Amino acid sequence: LNKTTGLLDSLLPCNTAPATLTMSFGDCPICLEEFKEADALFKLPCHTCGYNFCVNCLGDFIKSSKDDFQEASDGSRQVKVQVNCPQCRGKYPMDIAEVAALRNALILAEALVHKSTGERLADSDLSATRLAKKRDFQNYGETKSIQGAFGLYKKVMNDGNLDLPESLKVERLPAFDVLYNDGESNDGEPGQSSQDVVREETIDDSLFQGLGESMGKDEKLFLTQLLTSGKAEKLAQAAMIMNGILKLSMAGHTMAANNSADPNMHIKIAERIAKVKKQFPTANHMPGYFMIPPFDRTQKFLSLEDSQWDGKIIPPAQSSRVFDAIYRRNYQPISSTRPVVLVKGVRGPVGRLGLRRGDVVTHVNDMEWNGTAAELKEYLRQHFAKHPNDELSMTVNANEETAEFLKVRSNMLFLANRI
C-alpha cells in the first residue's frame, strides 16, 4: 500500500520534494492491522532480526511484561520471560517503552494538525481527549524525554546497522514542534526561567562511569536528566541505557563524544571528571544494570542476603571525610529502616559483570523487586530451570534514596558552577 501523507511530508528536510516520498507500511504480523506511519518510521530496534509490530501490540507487549509471573495450565504461577524480541528472543538495546513513546508522540502530532493544509489546529478545535494528551505531553519532563529518546533511537539504529529512514536523519523532528506551546520548542518551555533552561541542558560527565567517550551529546543530556531527576524509575532506565551503550561500545559501535582537533581532549575531560568527583563525590554504589548468565545454585556465583537499610549513602572509601562535610546538611536519609536485598558476594562470570558486595537489588527482569533474598533465589532458580539459555536482568541501586542524593548533588554542582 503506497501512501503520501501530510505528516510524512512535514518530516522531510525542506529541500526534499514531498511528492517523491512513498512508503509501503504493510500490516502488523500480530494483529494484522495496517501499520501507522509512526510504526513504519520508528521500527523496533532489534539488531538480530528487525521484527516489528504496531504501537497497539507494542503497548500490550509492554503491559504484559510488567507481571513477573504468569499462570500455568495447572494453576501454578511460573516465571515469565521478560521483554525480549518475541521472534528471535534477542535483547533490545534500548527501552522499547521509549520507542512506544516516540510513536505515540508522532501519532498525537498528526492529530493536532489539519489533514489537508498541515496547519496547527487551535485548542478550541481539539477534542477534550486530544487537548488533554497535548497538555500532558507539554509537561516539562515529557518534552525533554522525547528529545532524548529520539537521539538515543537514532544512535541505536545506526550502531546496529539498521535501516533508519531519511526523514529521521535530522537533529530534531519538525513534526514534534506542534506538541509544544506555540511551536517554540527550541528556546525552552513556556513558564521556565532562563536559569531553568540552562540547568536542564547541563551535562554531568562524572555520572557516566567511564562511558562518556562512547556517547554523543544527545545521550549525555538524556542520561544526565534521568540520573538527576530524583526519581528511582528514571535511575533504572538510565542504568539499562548505559548497559546498552557499554555493549555497543564493546562491539566497536561508538559515537564520538567530541569533535575537537585537540588530541589531548580526552585527557583533559578525564582530569576534569576526576576533579569534580574529588570535590563532589558520587555514591560508592551507583545505579547499575547487569545481565546475569544462567547458573545453578551449586555454583554460588551470586550470594544474596536480607538487610534493614536506613537509606544512608555510602561514600567512596577515599572520600568519606569530604563526602560527609559536603553533603551532611543537604542530604538526609530516611529516618526509618526498610527491608532490602543486598548482594553479599559475587564470583565467576557474575563477578566479572561489575556487581559489587553491598549493592541493593532494586529491579529484576526490569521490574521493581520487593521480595526477600530467599524469594529472589527461588525466582532465579525457576527462571534458569525453565530457560537455561536465557540471561536475566538485575538492576541495583535504582532506589529513591540514591535518586534523591544524585539530585541534591546535581543541584550543588550547578550552584558551584562545577559541571
Short mmCIF file of C-alpha atoms in Angstrom, two decimals, residues 297 302-305 369 372-383:
data_model
loop_
_atom_site.label_atom_id
_atom_site.label_comp_id
_atom_site.label_asym_id
_atom_site.label_seq_id
_atom_site.Cartn_x
_atom_site.Cartn_y
_atom_site.Cartn_z
CA ARG A 297 22.60 -22.82 43.00
CA LEU A 302 25.78 -14.84 43.32
CA SER A 303 25.10 -14.64 47.07
CA LEU A 304 22.22 -12.55 48.43
CA GLU A 305 21.13 -11.52 51.90
CA TRP A 369 11.78 -6.14 43.33
CA THR A 372 13.12 -11.24 50.22
CA ALA A 373 16.51 -12.76 49.44
CA ALA A 374 15.01 -16.26 49.68
CA GLU A 375 12.25 -15.34 47.25
CA LEU A 376 14.76 -13.87 44.82
CA LYS A 377 16.90 -17.02 44.99
CA GLU A 378 13.81 -19.08 44.17
CA TYR A 379 12.94 -16.70 41.33
CA LEU A 380 16.42 -17.20 39.88
CA ARG A 381 16.16 -20.97 40.27
CA GLN A 382 12.80 -21.11 38.47
CA HIS A 383 13.92 -18.80 35.69
#
